[in-house]
CSV table of C-alpha atoms in Angstrom, one decimal:
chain,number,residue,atom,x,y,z
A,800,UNK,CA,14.5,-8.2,30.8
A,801,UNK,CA,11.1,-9.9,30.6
A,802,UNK,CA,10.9,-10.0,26.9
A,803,UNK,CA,12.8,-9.1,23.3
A,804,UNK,CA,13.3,-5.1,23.3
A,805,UNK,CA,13.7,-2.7,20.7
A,806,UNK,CA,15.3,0.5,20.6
A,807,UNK,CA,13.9,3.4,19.0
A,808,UNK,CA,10.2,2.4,18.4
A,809,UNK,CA,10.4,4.6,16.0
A,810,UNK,CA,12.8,6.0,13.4
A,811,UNK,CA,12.5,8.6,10.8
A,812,UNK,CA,15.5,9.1,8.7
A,813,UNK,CA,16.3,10.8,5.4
A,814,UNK,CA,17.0,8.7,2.4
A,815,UNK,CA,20.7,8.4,2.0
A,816,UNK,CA,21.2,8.4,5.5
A,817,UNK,CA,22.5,5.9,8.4
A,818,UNK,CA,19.9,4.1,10.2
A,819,UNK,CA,20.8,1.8,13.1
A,820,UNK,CA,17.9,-0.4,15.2
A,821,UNK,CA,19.3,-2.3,18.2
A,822,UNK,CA,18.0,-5.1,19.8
A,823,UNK,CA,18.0,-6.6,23.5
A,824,UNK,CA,17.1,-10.2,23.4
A,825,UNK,CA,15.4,-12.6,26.6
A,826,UNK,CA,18.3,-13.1,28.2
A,827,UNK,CA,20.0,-16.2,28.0
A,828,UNK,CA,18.5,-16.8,24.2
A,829,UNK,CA,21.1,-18.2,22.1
A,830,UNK,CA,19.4,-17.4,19.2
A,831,UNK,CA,18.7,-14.5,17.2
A,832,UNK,CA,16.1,-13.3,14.2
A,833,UNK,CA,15.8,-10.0,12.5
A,834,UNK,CA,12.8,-10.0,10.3
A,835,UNK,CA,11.0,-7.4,8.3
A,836,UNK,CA,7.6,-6.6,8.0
A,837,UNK,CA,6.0,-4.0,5.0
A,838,UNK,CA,2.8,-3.0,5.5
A,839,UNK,CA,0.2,-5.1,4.9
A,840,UNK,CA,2.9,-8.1,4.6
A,841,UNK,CA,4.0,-11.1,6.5
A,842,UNK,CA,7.8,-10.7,7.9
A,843,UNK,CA,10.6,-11.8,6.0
A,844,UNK,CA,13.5,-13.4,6.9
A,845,UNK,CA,16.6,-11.2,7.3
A,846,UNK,CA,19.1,-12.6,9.4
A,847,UNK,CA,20.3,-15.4,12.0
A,848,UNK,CA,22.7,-15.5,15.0
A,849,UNK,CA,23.6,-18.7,17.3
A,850,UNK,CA,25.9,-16.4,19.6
A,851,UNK,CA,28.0,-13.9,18.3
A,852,UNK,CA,27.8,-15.7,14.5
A,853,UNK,CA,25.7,-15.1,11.9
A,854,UNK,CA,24.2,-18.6,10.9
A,855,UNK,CA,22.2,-17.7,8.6
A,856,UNK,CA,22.2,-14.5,6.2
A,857,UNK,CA,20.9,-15.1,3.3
A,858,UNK,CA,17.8,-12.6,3.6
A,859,UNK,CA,19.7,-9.7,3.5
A,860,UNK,CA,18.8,-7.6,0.7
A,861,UNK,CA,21.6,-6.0,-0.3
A,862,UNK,CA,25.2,-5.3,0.9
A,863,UNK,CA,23.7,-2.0,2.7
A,864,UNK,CA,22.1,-3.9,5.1
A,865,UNK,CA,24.6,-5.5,7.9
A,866,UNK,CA,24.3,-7.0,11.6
A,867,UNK,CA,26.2,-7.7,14.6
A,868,UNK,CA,26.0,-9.3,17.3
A,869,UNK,CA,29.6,-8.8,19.0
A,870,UNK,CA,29.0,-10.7,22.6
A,871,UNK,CA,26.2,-12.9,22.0
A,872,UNK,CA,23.5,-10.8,23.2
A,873,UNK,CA,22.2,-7.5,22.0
A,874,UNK,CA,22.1,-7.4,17.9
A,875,UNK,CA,22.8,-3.7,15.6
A,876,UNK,CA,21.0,-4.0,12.1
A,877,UNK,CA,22.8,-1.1,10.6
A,878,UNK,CA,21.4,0.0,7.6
A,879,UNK,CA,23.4,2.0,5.0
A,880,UNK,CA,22.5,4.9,2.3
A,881,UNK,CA,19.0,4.3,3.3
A,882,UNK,CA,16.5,4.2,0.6
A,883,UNK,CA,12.5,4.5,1.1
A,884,UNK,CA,12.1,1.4,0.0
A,885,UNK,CA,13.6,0.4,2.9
A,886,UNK,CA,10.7,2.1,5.2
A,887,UNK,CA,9.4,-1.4,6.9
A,888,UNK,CA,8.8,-2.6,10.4
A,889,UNK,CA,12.1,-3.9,11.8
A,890,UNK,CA,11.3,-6.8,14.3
A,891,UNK,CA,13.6,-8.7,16.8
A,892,UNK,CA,13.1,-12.3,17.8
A,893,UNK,CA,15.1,-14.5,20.2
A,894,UNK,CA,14.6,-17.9,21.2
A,895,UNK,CA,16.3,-20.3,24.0
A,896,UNK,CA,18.0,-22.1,21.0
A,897,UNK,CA,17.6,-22.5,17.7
A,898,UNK,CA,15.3,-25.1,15.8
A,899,UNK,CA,11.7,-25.8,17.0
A,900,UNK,CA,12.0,-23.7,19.8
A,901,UNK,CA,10.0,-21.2,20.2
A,902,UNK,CA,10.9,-17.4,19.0
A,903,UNK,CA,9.4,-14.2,21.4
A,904,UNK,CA,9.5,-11.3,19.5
A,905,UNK,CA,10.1,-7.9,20.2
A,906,UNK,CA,7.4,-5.4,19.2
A,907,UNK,CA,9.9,-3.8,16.2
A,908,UNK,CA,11.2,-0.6,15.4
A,909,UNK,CA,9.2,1.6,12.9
A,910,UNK,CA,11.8,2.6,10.2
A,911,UNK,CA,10.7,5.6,7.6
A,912,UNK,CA,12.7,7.1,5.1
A,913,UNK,CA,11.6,10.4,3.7
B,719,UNK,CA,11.5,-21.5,-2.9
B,720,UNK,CA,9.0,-22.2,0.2
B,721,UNK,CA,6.1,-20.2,-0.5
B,722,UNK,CA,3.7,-19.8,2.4
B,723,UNK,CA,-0.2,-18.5,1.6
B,724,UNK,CA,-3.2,-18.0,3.7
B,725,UNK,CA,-6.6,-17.5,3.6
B,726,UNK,CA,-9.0,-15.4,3.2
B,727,UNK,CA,-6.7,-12.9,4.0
B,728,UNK,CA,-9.6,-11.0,5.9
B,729,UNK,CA,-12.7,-12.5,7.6
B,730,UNK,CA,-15.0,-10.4,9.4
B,731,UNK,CA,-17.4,-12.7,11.3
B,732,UNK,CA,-20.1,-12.4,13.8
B,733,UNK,CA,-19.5,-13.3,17.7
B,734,UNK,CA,-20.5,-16.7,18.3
B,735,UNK,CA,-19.8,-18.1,14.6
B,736,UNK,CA,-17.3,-20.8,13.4
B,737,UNK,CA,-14.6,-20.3,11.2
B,738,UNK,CA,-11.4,-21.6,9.8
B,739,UNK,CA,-8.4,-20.1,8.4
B,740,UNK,CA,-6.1,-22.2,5.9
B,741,UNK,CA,-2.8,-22.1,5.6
B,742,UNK,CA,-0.3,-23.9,2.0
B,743,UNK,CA,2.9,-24.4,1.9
B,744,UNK,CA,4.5,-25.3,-1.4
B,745,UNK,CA,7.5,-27.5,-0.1
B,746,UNK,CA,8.2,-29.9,2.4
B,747,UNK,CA,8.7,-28.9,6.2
B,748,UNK,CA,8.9,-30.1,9.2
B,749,UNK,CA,7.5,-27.4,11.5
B,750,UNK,CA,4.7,-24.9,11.3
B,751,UNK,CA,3.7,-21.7,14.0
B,752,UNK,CA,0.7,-20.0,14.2
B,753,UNK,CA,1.3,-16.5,15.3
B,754,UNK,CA,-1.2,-13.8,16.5
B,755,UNK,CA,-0.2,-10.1,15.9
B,756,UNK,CA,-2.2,-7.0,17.4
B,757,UNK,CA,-2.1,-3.5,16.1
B,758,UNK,CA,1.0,-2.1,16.9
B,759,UNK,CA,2.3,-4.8,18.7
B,760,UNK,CA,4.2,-7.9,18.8
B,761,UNK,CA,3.9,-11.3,17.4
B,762,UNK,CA,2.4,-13.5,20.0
B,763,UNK,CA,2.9,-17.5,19.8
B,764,UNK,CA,0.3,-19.7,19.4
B,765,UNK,CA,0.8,-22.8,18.8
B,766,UNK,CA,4.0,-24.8,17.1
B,767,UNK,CA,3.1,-27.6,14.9
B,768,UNK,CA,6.1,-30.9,14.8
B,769,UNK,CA,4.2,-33.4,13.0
B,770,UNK,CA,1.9,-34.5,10.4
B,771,UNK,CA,-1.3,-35.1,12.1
B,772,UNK,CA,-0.8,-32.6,15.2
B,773,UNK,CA,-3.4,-30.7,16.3
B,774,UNK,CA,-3.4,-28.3,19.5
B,775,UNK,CA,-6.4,-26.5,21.1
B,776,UNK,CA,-6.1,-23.6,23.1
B,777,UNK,CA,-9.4,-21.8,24.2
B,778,UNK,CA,-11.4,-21.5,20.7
B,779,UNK,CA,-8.6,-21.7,18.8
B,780,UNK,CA,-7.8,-25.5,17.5
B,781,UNK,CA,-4.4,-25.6,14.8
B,782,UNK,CA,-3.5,-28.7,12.8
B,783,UNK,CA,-1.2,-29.9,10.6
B,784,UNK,CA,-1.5,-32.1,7.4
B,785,UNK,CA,2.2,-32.5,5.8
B,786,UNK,CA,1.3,-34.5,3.1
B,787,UNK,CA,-1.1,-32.2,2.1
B,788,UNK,CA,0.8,-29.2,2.8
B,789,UNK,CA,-1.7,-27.9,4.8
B,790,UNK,CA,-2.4,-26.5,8.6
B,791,UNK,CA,-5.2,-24.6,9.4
B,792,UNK,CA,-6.9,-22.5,12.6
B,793,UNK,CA,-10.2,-23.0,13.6
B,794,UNK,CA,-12.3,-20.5,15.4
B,795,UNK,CA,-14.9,-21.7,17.7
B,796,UNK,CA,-17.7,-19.4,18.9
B,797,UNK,CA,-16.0,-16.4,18.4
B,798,UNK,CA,-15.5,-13.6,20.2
B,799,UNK,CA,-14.4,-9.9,20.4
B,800,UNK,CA,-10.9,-10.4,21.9
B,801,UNK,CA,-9.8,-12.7,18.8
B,802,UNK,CA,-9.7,-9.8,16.5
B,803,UNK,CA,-6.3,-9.7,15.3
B,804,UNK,CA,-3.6,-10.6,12.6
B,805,UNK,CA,-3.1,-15.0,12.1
B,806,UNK,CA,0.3,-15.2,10.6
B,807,UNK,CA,1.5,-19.0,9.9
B,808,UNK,CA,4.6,-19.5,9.5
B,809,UNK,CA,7.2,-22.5,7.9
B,810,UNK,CA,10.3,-23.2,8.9
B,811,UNK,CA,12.5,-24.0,6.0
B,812,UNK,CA,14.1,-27.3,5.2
B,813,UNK,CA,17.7,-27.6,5.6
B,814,UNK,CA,18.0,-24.0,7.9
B,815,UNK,CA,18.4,-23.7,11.2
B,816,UNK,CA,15.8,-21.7,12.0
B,817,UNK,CA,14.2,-19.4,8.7
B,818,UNK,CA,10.7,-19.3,8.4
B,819,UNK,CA,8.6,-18.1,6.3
B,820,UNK,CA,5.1,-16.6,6.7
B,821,UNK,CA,2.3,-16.4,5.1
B,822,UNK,CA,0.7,-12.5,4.1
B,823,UNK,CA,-1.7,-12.8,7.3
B,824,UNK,CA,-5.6,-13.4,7.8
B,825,UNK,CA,-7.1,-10.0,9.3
B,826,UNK,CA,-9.9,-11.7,11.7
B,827,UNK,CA,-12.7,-9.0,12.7
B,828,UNK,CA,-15.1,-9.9,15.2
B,829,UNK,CA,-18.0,-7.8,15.2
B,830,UNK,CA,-20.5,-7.7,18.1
């Protein structure tokens, strides 16, 4: 596609609950960056994949949180036992490589926990 | 811990004025994005600074970077209407591949 997508937009789940958020990177990016954004906040730094591996994990909050990436492309944040804490923006980012190259990111799934 | 903070984190200005938004970082790094984000919307790229010294300009936004200082900021020229957004910089961390970290975000409102 022409740019990082994002599936649901939005998602509004009850605490305790499974959440997953799925996202479709710029095809042909090697690279791959789940952030999280609270309201009002700057992202943070979840999670990194260079293909199917996660290079980098060590935002992860907790062991509820968990991603894939099983063929290189599309990414699952799965999100267990949600907790309304956890109510943030979820956003994707994919980039050509990794390093200094630039990252396009998706415009995020809205997760809220009631 | 890289600790990333901007400011002011909101700015309303009048069309036409100059402004500039600062950006600290408390450790070193070798890379620093500016990134503009809309209501709603995505994080657009701005501009990705390499080295100390860099400065890019595109329309009336100007970024540079000042490693030894710790320091990049954005500079608004004349502004106007269409720049009212979210600033996010951003720092890549030191020995990762690719983690940055961003600073809370400047709200910029142009008023008419």
């Amino acid at each position: 596609g022409a740019g990082v997508s994002q599936t649901p937009s939005n998602k509004v789940t009850e605490k305790g609950k499974y959440v997953e958020l799925r996202c479709d990177p710029i095809s042909g990016h090697t690279a791959l960056y789940w952030y999280r954004q609270s309201l009002g906040q700057g992202p943070e730094f979840l999670i990194y994949f260079q293909g199917t591996g996660a290079a980098d994990d060590s935002g992860l909050p907790n062991d509820r949180f968990f991603a894939v990436r099983p063929e290189g492309s599309v990414s699952t944040l799965k999100i267990q036992r949600t907790e309304r804490g956890d109510s943030a923006v979820y956003l994707c980012a994919s980039s050509s490589t990794g390093g200094a190259t630039e990252a396009f990111f998706g415009q995020g799934t809205r997760l809220t926990v009631v | 811990e890289l600790k990333v903070e901007q400011n002011p984190l909101f700015l309303s200005m009048q069309e036409g004025k100059n402004y500039t938004i600062y950006c600290n970082y408390s450790t070193t790094s070798d890379r620093l994005y500016w990134y503009r984000q809309d209501p709603g919307k995505s994080l657009e790229s701005l501009f990705v600074l390499l080295s100390n010294g860099a400065v890019k300009q595109e329309g009336r936004l100007m970024a540079s970077l000042d490693t030894k200082a710790r320091l990049s900021t954005l500079h608004i020229t004349a502004a106007v209407h269409d720049l009212s957004a979210t600033y996010f910089c951003a720092v890549k961390n030191t020995g990762t591949a690719s983690k940055l970290t961003f600073g809370t975000g400047t709200r910029l409102q142009v008023t008419l």
